[in-house]
Short mmCIF file of C-alpha atoms and ligand atoms in Angstrom, two decimals:
data_model
loop_
_atom_site.label_atom_id
_atom_site.label_comp_id
_atom_site.label_asym_id
_atom_site.label_seq_id
_atom_site.Cartn_x
_atom_site.Cartn_y
_atom_site.Cartn_z
CA MET U 145 -41.44 -14.69 33.34
CA LYS U 146 -38.99 -12.19 31.98
CA HIS U 147 -37.85 -12.46 28.39
CA PHE U 148 -34.38 -11.37 27.53
CA LEU U 149 -33.45 -10.95 23.89
CA GLY U 150 -29.73 -10.73 23.05
CA ALA U 151 -28.47 -8.86 19.99
CA ALA U 152 -28.07 -12.09 18.05
CA ALA U 153 -31.63 -13.13 18.78
CA VAL U 154 -32.93 -9.72 17.70
CA ALA U 155 -30.91 -9.91 14.49
CA GLY U 156 -32.27 -13.40 13.93
CA MET U 157 -35.85 -12.16 14.34
CA LEU U 158 -35.25 -9.32 11.91
CA LEU U 159 -33.99 -11.81 9.37
CA TRP U 160 -36.91 -14.06 10.02
CA ALA U 161 -39.22 -11.11 9.47
CA GLY U 162 -38.60 -11.17 5.76
CA GLN U 163 -34.98 -10.21 5.01
CA ALA U 164 -32.57 -12.49 3.18
CA SER U 165 -31.43 -15.37 5.36
CA ALA U 166 -28.18 -15.13 7.33
CA ALA U 167 -25.05 -15.75 5.29
CA THR U 168 -21.43 -16.54 6.06
CA VAL U 169 -19.28 -14.21 4.01
CA SER U 170 -15.63 -15.06 3.57
CA LEU U 171 -13.13 -12.27 3.15
CA PHE U 172 -9.40 -11.71 3.07
CA CYS U 173 -7.67 -9.42 5.59
CA SER U 174 -4.08 -8.25 5.33
CA SER U 175 -1.67 -9.24 8.09
CA SER U 176 0.74 -6.26 8.06
CA GLY U 177 1.08 -4.19 11.22
CA ALA U 178 -2.20 -3.64 13.02
CA GLU U 179 -4.15 -4.31 9.86
CA TYR U 180 -5.40 -7.78 10.67
CA GLU U 181 -7.05 -6.74 13.94
CA LEU U 182 -8.58 -3.62 12.40
CA CYS U 183 -9.98 -5.54 9.44
CA LYS U 184 -11.34 -8.28 11.70
CA GLN U 185 -12.99 -5.79 14.05
CA GLY U 186 -14.68 -4.07 11.10
CA ALA U 187 -15.92 -7.30 9.55
CA GLU U 188 -17.20 -8.57 12.90
CA ALA U 189 -19.00 -5.31 13.59
CA TRP U 190 -20.78 -5.72 10.26
CA ALA U 191 -21.64 -9.34 11.06
CA LYS U 192 -23.11 -8.34 14.39
CA SER U 193 -25.17 -5.47 13.03
CA SER U 194 -26.43 -7.39 10.00
CA GLY U 195 -27.03 -10.76 11.63
CA ASN U 196 -24.61 -12.50 9.28
CA GLU U 197 -21.30 -14.22 9.89
CA VAL U 198 -17.81 -13.70 8.53
CA LYS U 199 -15.02 -16.11 7.82
CA ILE U 200 -11.69 -14.31 7.75
CA ASN U 201 -8.71 -15.51 5.73
CA LYS U 202 -5.32 -14.03 6.53
CA MET U 203 -3.31 -12.78 3.58
CA PRO U 204 0.47 -13.22 3.58
CA ALA U 205 2.25 -10.07 4.87
CA ALA U 206 3.79 -9.50 1.43
CA TRP U 207 0.78 -8.77 -0.70
CA ASP U 208 2.13 -10.09 -3.94
CA GLU U 209 2.16 -13.55 -2.39
CA ALA U 210 -1.63 -13.31 -2.16
CA LEU U 211 -2.11 -12.73 -5.87
CA PRO U 212 -1.39 -16.30 -7.07
CA LEU U 213 -3.76 -17.56 -4.40
CA TYR U 214 -6.51 -15.24 -5.62
CA GLN U 215 -5.85 -16.23 -9.21
CA GLN U 216 -6.14 -19.88 -8.33
CA LEU U 217 -9.39 -19.42 -6.41
CA LEU U 218 -10.93 -17.21 -9.05
CA SER U 219 -9.98 -19.29 -12.05
CA ALA U 220 -11.51 -22.31 -10.32
CA GLN U 221 -14.63 -20.13 -9.88
CA SER U 222 -14.49 -21.01 -6.20
CA ALA U 223 -17.32 -19.81 -4.00
CA ASP U 224 -14.94 -19.74 -1.01
CA ALA U 225 -13.75 -16.19 -1.57
CA ASP U 226 -16.63 -13.73 -1.46
CA VAL U 227 -14.81 -10.49 -0.67
CA LEU U 228 -11.28 -9.73 -1.83
CA LEU U 229 -8.89 -7.11 -0.57
CA LEU U 230 -7.34 -5.74 -3.74
CA ASP U 231 -4.08 -3.97 -4.34
CA VAL U 232 -4.63 -1.16 -6.84
CA VAL U 233 -2.27 -2.89 -9.28
CA TRP U 234 -4.32 -6.11 -9.40
CA ILE U 235 -7.57 -4.57 -10.57
CA GLY U 236 -6.79 -4.83 -14.30
CA LEU U 237 -5.57 -8.40 -13.83
CA LEU U 238 -8.59 -9.64 -11.91
CA GLN U 239 -11.38 -7.51 -13.38
CA ASN U 240 -13.07 -10.35 -15.27
CA HIS U 241 -13.67 -12.20 -12.01
CA LEU U 242 -15.14 -9.25 -10.14
CA LEU U 243 -18.70 -8.04 -9.84
CA ASP U 244 -19.58 -4.71 -11.46
CA LEU U 245 -20.52 -2.66 -8.41
CA ASN U 246 -22.22 0.06 -10.46
CA ALA U 247 -25.27 -2.15 -10.43
CA GLU U 248 -25.04 -2.89 -6.71
CA LEU U 249 -24.24 0.38 -4.95
CA PRO U 250 -26.10 3.69 -4.73
CA LYS U 251 -24.44 6.38 -6.88
CA GLU U 252 -23.95 8.64 -3.83
CA ASP U 253 -21.93 5.95 -2.10
CA ILE U 254 -19.52 5.81 -5.01
CA ALA U 255 -19.34 9.57 -5.45
CA ALA U 256 -18.27 10.05 -1.80
CA HIS U 257 -14.79 8.66 -2.63
CA PHE U 258 -11.99 10.65 -4.27
CA ALA U 259 -12.54 10.59 -8.02
CA SER U 260 -8.97 9.32 -8.59
CA THR U 261 -9.63 6.27 -6.41
CA VAL U 262 -12.94 5.55 -8.15
CA ALA U 263 -11.14 5.84 -11.49
CA ALA U 264 -8.52 3.36 -10.26
CA GLY U 265 -11.34 0.92 -9.40
CA THR U 266 -12.97 1.25 -12.82
CA VAL U 267 -12.00 -0.84 -15.85
CA GLU U 268 -13.71 -0.39 -19.21
CA GLY U 269 -16.68 1.28 -17.55
CA LYS U 270 -17.10 -1.44 -14.92
CA PHE U 271 -16.63 -0.36 -11.31
CA VAL U 272 -15.11 -3.50 -9.86
CA ALA U 273 -13.15 -2.30 -6.82
CA LEU U 274 -14.53 -0.05 -4.08
CA PRO U 275 -11.82 2.22 -2.57
CA TRP U 276 -10.99 1.34 1.03
CA TYR U 277 -7.94 3.41 1.91
CA THR U 278 -5.46 5.42 -0.03
CA ASP U 279 -1.74 5.32 0.41
CA THR U 280 1.55 6.51 -0.94
CA GLY U 281 5.22 6.06 -0.13
CA LEU U 282 6.23 8.41 2.68
CA MET U 283 9.43 9.36 4.47
CA PHE U 284 9.44 8.72 8.22
CA TYR U 285 12.29 10.29 10.14
CA ARG U 286 13.63 10.60 13.67
CA LYS U 287 12.64 14.15 14.59
CA ASP U 288 14.67 13.96 17.80
CA LEU U 289 17.88 12.95 15.99
CA LEU U 290 17.57 15.60 13.29
CA GLU U 291 17.15 18.15 16.07
CA LYS U 292 20.12 16.76 17.99
CA TYR U 293 22.39 17.13 14.94
CA GLY U 294 20.84 20.43 13.79
CA LYS U 295 19.74 19.01 10.43
CA PRO U 296 16.66 20.08 8.46
CA VAL U 297 14.25 17.55 6.95
CA PRO U 298 15.92 16.65 3.64
CA LYS U 299 14.20 17.78 0.46
CA THR U 300 16.49 16.02 -2.01
CA TRP U 301 17.98 12.53 -2.06
CA ALA U 302 21.44 14.08 -1.96
CA GLU U 303 20.55 15.87 1.29
CA LEU U 304 19.02 12.71 2.69
CA THR U 305 22.15 10.72 1.88
CA GLU U 306 24.37 13.28 3.58
CA THR U 307 22.18 13.69 6.67
CA ALA U 308 21.67 9.95 7.06
CA LYS U 309 25.44 9.42 7.00
CA ALA U 310 26.18 12.23 9.45
CA VAL U 311 23.60 11.08 12.00
CA GLN U 312 24.53 7.42 11.57
CA ASP U 313 28.21 8.18 12.18
CA GLY U 314 27.42 10.40 15.16
CA GLU U 315 25.14 7.85 16.80
CA ARG U 316 27.57 4.99 16.22
CA ALA U 317 30.37 7.02 17.77
CA ALA U 318 28.06 7.66 20.73
CA GLY U 319 27.69 3.90 21.23
CA ASN U 320 24.69 2.86 19.09
CA LYS U 321 26.55 0.39 16.89
CA ASP U 322 23.38 -0.85 15.20
CA MET U 323 22.35 2.54 13.85
CA TRP U 324 21.78 2.92 10.09
CA GLY U 325 20.92 6.03 8.14
CA TYR U 326 18.17 4.79 5.87
CA VAL U 327 16.03 1.66 5.60
CA TRP U 328 13.60 0.81 2.80
CA GLN U 329 12.25 -2.14 0.81
CA GLY U 330 15.01 -3.74 -1.26
CA LYS U 331 13.79 -7.33 -1.47
CA SER U 332 13.05 -8.69 -4.94
CA TYR U 333 9.24 -8.25 -4.88
CA GLU U 334 6.42 -5.80 -5.67
CA GLY U 335 7.49 -3.48 -2.86
CA LEU U 336 10.79 -2.86 -4.65
CA THR U 337 8.87 -1.86 -7.77
CA CYS U 338 7.30 0.83 -5.60
CA ASP U 339 10.54 2.07 -4.06
CA ALA U 340 12.32 2.07 -7.40
CA ILE U 341 9.55 3.80 -9.34
CA GLU U 342 9.75 6.50 -6.67
CA TRP U 343 13.49 7.00 -7.19
CA VAL U 344 13.13 6.98 -10.97
CA GLY U 345 10.07 9.26 -10.93
CA SER U 346 11.72 11.74 -8.60
CA PHE U 347 14.60 12.12 -11.06
CA GLY U 348 12.13 12.76 -13.90
CA GLY U 349 12.86 9.31 -15.37
CA GLY U 350 9.22 8.32 -16.00
CA THR U 351 7.12 5.34 -14.92
CA ILE U 352 8.76 2.37 -16.76
CA ILE U 353 6.00 2.46 -19.38
CA ASP U 354 4.12 5.62 -20.26
CA GLU U 355 0.35 6.07 -20.48
CA LYS U 356 0.35 5.18 -24.17
CA GLY U 357 2.13 1.90 -23.52
CA ASN U 358 5.60 2.95 -24.72
CA ILE U 359 8.56 1.48 -22.84
CA THR U 360 10.45 4.45 -21.42
CA ILE U 361 12.66 2.95 -18.71
CA ASP U 362 15.92 2.90 -20.66
CA ASN U 363 16.93 6.49 -19.93
CA ALA U 364 19.81 8.33 -18.26
CA LYS U 365 17.70 9.79 -15.42
CA ALA U 366 16.45 6.35 -14.43
CA ALA U 367 20.04 5.06 -14.48
CA GLU U 368 21.14 7.98 -12.30
CA ALA U 369 18.39 7.21 -9.77
CA LEU U 370 19.31 3.51 -9.53
CA THR U 371 23.00 4.30 -9.25
CA LEU U 372 22.27 6.57 -6.30
CA ALA U 373 20.25 3.85 -4.56
CA LYS U 374 22.98 1.30 -5.19
CA GLY U 375 25.36 3.69 -3.41
CA TRP U 376 23.23 3.51 -0.24
CA VAL U 377 23.75 -0.22 0.24
CA ASN U 378 26.48 -0.86 2.80
CA ASN U 379 26.87 2.87 3.26
CA ILE U 380 23.72 4.32 4.86
CA SER U 381 21.63 1.14 4.45
CA PRO U 382 22.58 -2.32 5.70
CA GLN U 383 23.40 -5.06 3.18
CA GLY U 384 20.32 -6.79 4.60
CA VAL U 385 18.10 -4.09 3.06
CA LEU U 386 18.27 -6.22 -0.10
CA ASN U 387 15.97 -8.58 1.72
CA TYR U 388 13.79 -6.06 3.55
CA ASP U 389 10.07 -5.68 2.96
CA GLU U 390 7.68 -3.26 4.65
CA GLU U 391 7.57 -5.12 7.94
CA SER U 392 11.30 -5.79 8.33
CA SER U 393 12.25 -2.19 7.51
CA ARG U 394 9.59 -0.96 9.93
CA GLY U 395 11.05 -3.31 12.56
CA ALA U 396 14.53 -1.79 12.17
CA PHE U 397 13.19 1.75 12.43
CA GLU U 398 10.87 1.10 15.37
CA ALA U 399 13.67 -0.66 17.23
CA GLY U 400 15.49 2.69 17.09
CA ASN U 401 18.09 1.52 14.57
CA ALA U 402 17.44 3.85 11.64
CA VAL U 403 17.25 7.59 11.09
CA PHE U 404 15.03 7.46 7.99
CA LEU U 405 12.47 4.94 6.80
CA ARG U 406 10.53 4.75 3.55
CA ASN U 407 7.16 3.12 4.16
CA TRP U 408 3.36 3.46 3.92
CA ALA U 409 1.21 5.57 6.22
CA TYR U 410 0.37 2.70 8.58
CA VAL U 411 3.75 3.17 10.27
CA TRP U 412 2.33 6.31 11.84
CA GLY U 413 -0.23 4.09 13.55
CA THR U 414 2.26 1.45 14.71
CA SER U 415 5.08 3.80 15.78
CA GLN U 416 2.80 6.24 17.59
CA GLY U 417 0.68 3.57 19.28
CA LYS U 418 0.35 3.40 23.05
CA ASP U 419 3.63 2.69 24.89
CA GLN U 420 5.73 2.62 21.71
CA PRO U 421 9.34 3.78 22.28
CA LEU U 422 9.24 6.33 19.44
CA VAL U 423 6.08 8.20 20.47
CA GLY U 424 6.67 11.91 19.79
CA LYS U 425 10.01 11.28 18.07
CA VAL U 426 8.83 10.60 14.53
CA GLY U 427 8.16 13.02 11.69
CA VAL U 428 6.54 12.27 8.33
CA ALA U 429 7.24 14.02 5.05
CA SER U 430 6.87 13.44 1.35
CA LEU U 431 9.79 11.58 -0.21
CA PRO U 432 12.75 13.66 -1.35
CA VAL U 433 13.22 14.60 -5.00
CA GLY U 434 16.15 13.63 -7.20
CA ALA U 435 16.39 16.51 -9.58
CA GLN U 436 15.43 20.14 -8.99
CA GLY U 437 11.87 20.73 -10.16
CA ALA U 438 10.98 17.01 -10.20
CA LYS U 439 8.06 15.73 -8.15
CA SER U 440 8.39 13.72 -4.95
CA SER U 441 6.73 10.73 -6.70
CA GLY U 442 5.45 8.52 -3.88
CA CYS U 443 4.11 5.23 -5.24
CA MET U 444 0.31 5.09 -5.31
CA GLY U 445 -0.84 2.20 -3.13
CA THR U 446 -4.59 2.48 -2.77
CA ALA U 447 -6.38 -0.57 -1.39
CA HIS U 448 -9.81 -1.60 -2.67
CA LEU U 449 -12.47 -4.16 -1.84
CA GLY U 450 -14.11 -6.28 -4.51
CA VAL U 451 -16.71 -9.02 -4.66
CA SER U 452 -16.04 -12.24 -6.55
CA LYS U 453 -18.42 -12.97 -9.42
CA TYR U 454 -18.66 -16.54 -8.13
CA THR U 455 -19.99 -15.63 -4.70
CA LYS U 456 -23.11 -17.40 -3.51
CA ASN U 457 -23.73 -14.55 -1.06
CA LYS U 458 -23.89 -11.53 -3.33
CA GLU U 459 -26.18 -9.34 -1.25
CA ALA U 460 -24.35 -9.96 1.99
CA ALA U 461 -20.93 -9.54 0.38
CA VAL U 462 -21.94 -6.20 -1.14
CA SER U 463 -23.37 -5.13 2.19
CA LEU U 464 -20.07 -6.03 3.89
CA ILE U 465 -17.87 -3.99 1.54
CA ARG U 466 -20.30 -1.09 1.73
CA PHE U 467 -19.96 -1.14 5.50
CA MET U 468 -16.18 -1.61 5.48
CA SER U 469 -15.51 1.27 3.11
CA GLY U 470 -18.25 3.48 4.53
CA LEU U 471 -17.62 6.73 6.37
CA ASP U 472 -17.80 5.47 9.95
CA GLU U 473 -15.51 2.52 9.38
CA GLN U 474 -12.98 4.56 7.37
CA LYS U 475 -12.97 7.10 10.19
CA ARG U 476 -12.37 4.42 12.82
CA ARG U 477 -9.51 2.93 10.78
CA ALA U 478 -7.95 6.33 10.20
CA ILE U 479 -7.94 7.18 13.89
CA ALA U 480 -6.94 3.75 15.16
CA GLY U 481 -4.42 2.75 12.50
CA ALA U 482 -3.54 5.74 10.28
CA TYR U 483 -5.22 4.27 7.21
CA ASN U 484 -5.97 7.28 5.00
CA PRO U 485 -9.60 7.65 4.01
CA THR U 486 -10.75 7.67 0.41
CA ILE U 487 -13.92 9.52 1.45
CA SER U 488 -13.13 13.16 0.90
CA ALA U 489 -15.40 14.44 3.72
CA LEU U 490 -13.12 12.80 6.30
CA TYR U 491 -10.28 15.18 5.39
CA ASP U 492 -12.32 17.94 7.06
CA ASP U 493 -13.10 15.87 10.12
CA ALA U 494 -11.53 17.37 13.25
CA GLU U 495 -11.06 14.03 15.01
CA VAL U 496 -9.31 12.51 11.99
CA LEU U 497 -7.03 15.52 11.59
CA LYS U 498 -6.16 15.44 15.28
CA ALA U 499 -5.20 11.76 15.16
CA LEU U 500 -3.25 12.13 11.92
CA PRO U 501 -1.31 15.38 12.12
CA PHE U 502 0.89 14.13 9.26
CA LEU U 503 -2.02 14.30 6.80
CA LYS U 504 -1.42 18.01 6.39
CA ASP U 505 2.34 17.55 5.79
CA ALA U 506 1.82 14.58 3.53
CA GLN U 507 -0.65 16.33 1.26
CA THR U 508 2.01 17.01 -1.36
CA ALA U 509 2.89 13.35 -1.28
CA PHE U 510 -0.70 12.35 -1.94
CA ALA U 511 -1.14 14.97 -4.64
CA GLU U 512 2.07 13.96 -6.44
CA SER U 513 1.79 10.21 -6.10
CA VAL U 514 2.75 8.15 -9.11
CA ALA U 515 0.81 5.17 -10.42
CA ARG U 516 2.61 2.01 -11.48
CA PRO U 517 1.84 1.12 -15.11
CA SER U 518 -0.84 -1.43 -14.22
CA ALA U 519 -3.73 0.16 -16.09
CA VAL U 520 -1.89 0.36 -19.40
CA THR U 521 -0.36 -3.14 -19.18
CA GLY U 522 -3.50 -4.88 -17.86
CA SER U 523 -3.00 -8.62 -17.57
CA SER U 524 0.74 -8.27 -18.31
CA TYR U 525 1.39 -6.02 -15.30
CA ASN U 526 2.73 -8.79 -13.13
CA ARG U 527 5.35 -9.82 -15.63
CA VAL U 528 6.30 -6.19 -16.23
CA SER U 529 6.73 -5.52 -12.54
CA GLN U 530 8.70 -8.72 -12.00
CA ALA U 531 11.09 -7.89 -14.82
CA PHE U 532 11.54 -4.41 -13.33
CA TYR U 533 12.16 -5.39 -9.72
CA LYS U 534 14.51 -8.20 -10.70
CA ALA U 535 16.56 -5.82 -12.84
CA VAL U 536 16.64 -3.24 -10.04
CA HIS U 537 17.59 -5.85 -7.48
CA GLY U 538 20.49 -6.92 -9.70
CA VAL U 539 21.76 -3.34 -9.80
CA LEU U 540 21.44 -2.91 -6.03
CA ALA U 541 23.27 -6.20 -5.45
CA GLY U 542 26.11 -5.08 -7.71
CA GLU U 543 25.43 -7.66 -10.42
CA ALA U 544 25.06 -5.12 -13.21
CA GLU U 545 25.57 -1.42 -13.90
CA ALA U 546 22.34 0.58 -13.99
CA ALA U 547 22.53 1.70 -17.63
CA GLU U 548 23.28 -1.79 -18.87
CA ALA U 549 20.54 -3.36 -16.71
CA LEU U 550 17.96 -0.88 -17.98
CA LYS U 551 18.86 -1.58 -21.59
CA THR U 552 18.34 -5.31 -21.04
CA LEU U 553 15.14 -4.62 -19.12
CA ALA U 554 13.70 -2.54 -21.97
CA ALA U 555 14.40 -5.40 -24.40
CA ASP U 556 12.75 -7.90 -22.03
CA LEU U 557 9.70 -5.67 -21.66
CA ASP U 558 9.47 -5.44 -25.40
CA LYS U 559 9.18 -9.22 -25.56
CA ILE U 560 6.37 -9.13 -22.99
CA LYS U 561 4.62 -6.51 -25.09
CA GLN U 562 3.87 -8.89 -27.90
CA ARG U 563 3.38 -7.29 -31.30
CA GLY U 564 3.23 -3.76 -29.98
CA LYS U 565 0.23 -4.41 -27.72
CA TRP U 566 0.17 -5.15 -24.01
C1 GLC W 268 1.33 -1.83 -0.07
C2 GLC W 268 0.59 -1.03 -1.13
C3 GLC W 268 0.47 -1.83 -2.41
C4 GLC W 268 1.83 -2.34 -2.85
C5 GLC W 268 2.49 -3.13 -1.74
C6 GLC W 268 3.91 -3.50 -2.13
O1 GLC W 268 0.57 -2.89 0.38
O2 GLC W 268 -0.68 -0.65 -0.67
O3 GLC W 268 -0.11 -1.05 -3.42
O4 GLC W 268 1.74 -3.11 -4.01
O5 GLC W 268 2.55 -2.37 -0.57
O6 GLC W 268 4.53 -4.29 -1.18
#
């Protein structure tokens, strides 16, 4: 009689032969773009190779809607969330609920990631968030339309505004009534904090709060940046941009209805995927600058993976994040979905560079990316960011002048910063 052993049976035998028993590890996967499928494939590949199981929870598409859910689960010390996908700005907020991975991972594993991403995952000496992919705000543009109108890729916001208007007018006259010049994230949420910190940073107006914790947002350069953005609404950007997040702005661009789009790198993956209408027509560049000599200031949006302190499956959970942020999996995600590796060796990998030709062009954007003030404000970051994006949204919606709104914002932030300490 022939014996046939399937992979699951083999894995089962290996476990039986003395390893820890099989576990079901629950994790959160994002649901933006192709992310859910990619995350699920990775987690399932780990489950198969390790003989464990995974239970996948879908995060809301807007990440900041996931944070209250995490906070609820973690403060109840729930064992239902073993592995958490972490936005770089949540690490300070959630650190007390996360396992210190220094004790769990080999030093070489940690050292393989860019030092800046390891630093972002470290709070008070504890390494609580393993880097998974790195990201920054980028400018996507219709290469074909810029060529058609003989326009160069804009280097300043003023150039972008002018080019967006010229192409929009030309295309509308040619019959594309739905064409807009520029789409971005103007909804009142964390994504607007990113867009707005980019405008402000690129005018040399700082990062809301500086590294020492001083409130710096009430300044003329910041007001100039917000006034410019306000001018886009109903001019080169639809009124509806005030309710756009990443996915809705991507939708407008990929439907062929926008010349420029501000978004994260994953849009390379979605727009250049098989059979997509814009294949070969999209370029990627770092965001324009406001003032001469200022930096392009893309918002830093690195994603990390952490393990809850309350997990009942510590070994398996650590093994899962090690697999998911390991070299092979980061390479697969880079090629399949344009998620930028945090493992430096992959930037010399020929297959990665072939799949992501924009990596070379976007290097300035990565080098000049600007961090939101989450490290310095720690557990107050959420309130700081909310105050900021609400104030910015008010300016964009025409409810207040920029200078006046920033003055009020600075006073509100001062109240959040009780007694001179965040
Ligand atoms: C992306 C970024 C994240 C940011 C969010 C805002 O997911 O990775 O850092 O907070 O967008 O919507």
